[in-house]
């Protein structure tokens, strides 16, 4: 019991001491327990999230589950020039690398170093494979190689034939030109004339290209073709190729000119046959 003095005359009145009710104490205790439960829950969630992220990172970046298996690599488009085993060897150097970590751009660059590969595309094939699509440098012309490049005449003896693709890149060498491949004779080292001849060959439709037995040119404006039936085609430059093709095909099909020995389409609007 305590006393409390109040008033002018200082009367002392009995006052009960302040206490916390049992209900309030229960509420405070419940709040404390709730805070502890929340803290524990946050810790559990944080640990669980850390474990989940770590497990996922290990699964994607380190585990063998998504590791590249060379047996699951599909290679297409090798054509007649590219050695598939060389491409497979390049890809095999990445064996065991998880696909999410595999640098497909760097791998593509390495595949492009394989002889005969013109273009390449590398795609992941989940969960452990790759698809490698190639564009090969197919030969379109056989160019005679003289015994001595220092003094070579276009019609002189040859030591073999270099096989060139449409870009003028050598993709092989043979002693005898392959059947169906035109022989191209241009001055040695004359890249512009060679480019003009290859441009003409690239533009020819397959049926006409198959008829070409030999192409020669002294300059880029004097392209001449000899067809497999013996007919000579004076083509001129690589300009107006589409029109020249149409004119030549029309002349070869017309009864009046079909049997001509020479077809001059160098000026396609004024063609000459004889």
PDB file of C-alpha atoms in Angstrom, residues 6 33 44 62 95 109 115 119 124 135-136 138 157 189 267 270:
ATOM      1  CA  UNK A   6      -3.156  15.757  -2.613  1.00  0.00           C
ATOM      2  CA  UNK A  33       7.045 -15.546 -29.727  1.00  0.00           C
ATOM      3  CA  UNK A  44      15.090 -20.967 -42.963  1.00  0.00           C
ATOM      4  CA  UNK A  62      29.383 -28.060 -63.080  1.00  0.00           C
ATOM      5  CA  UNK A  95      33.594 -32.842 -74.529  1.00  0.00           C
ATOM      6  CA  UNK A 109      35.195 -19.894 -85.200  1.00  0.00           C
ATOM      7  CA  UNK A 115      39.734 -26.822 -94.502  1.00  0.00           C
ATOM      8  CA  UNK A 119      30.159 -21.157 -93.159  1.00  0.00           C
ATOM      9  CA  UNK A 124      22.824 -26.564 -78.545  1.00  0.00           C
ATOM     10  CA  UNK A 135      28.279 -24.828 -95.776  1.00  0.00           C
ATOM     11  CA  UNK A 136      31.208 -26.358 -97.614  1.00  0.00           C
ATOM     12  CA  UNK A 138      32.373 -26.917-103.160  1.00  0.00           C
ATOM     13  CA  UNK A 157      51.919 -28.068-119.944  1.00  0.00           C
ATOM     14  CA  UNK A 189      48.087 -14.461-110.806  1.00  0.00           C
ATOM     15  CA  UNK A 267      26.473  -7.605-126.635  1.00  0.00           C
ATOM     16  CA  UNK A 270      22.820  -7.700-130.703  1.00  0.00           C
TER      17      UNK A 270
END
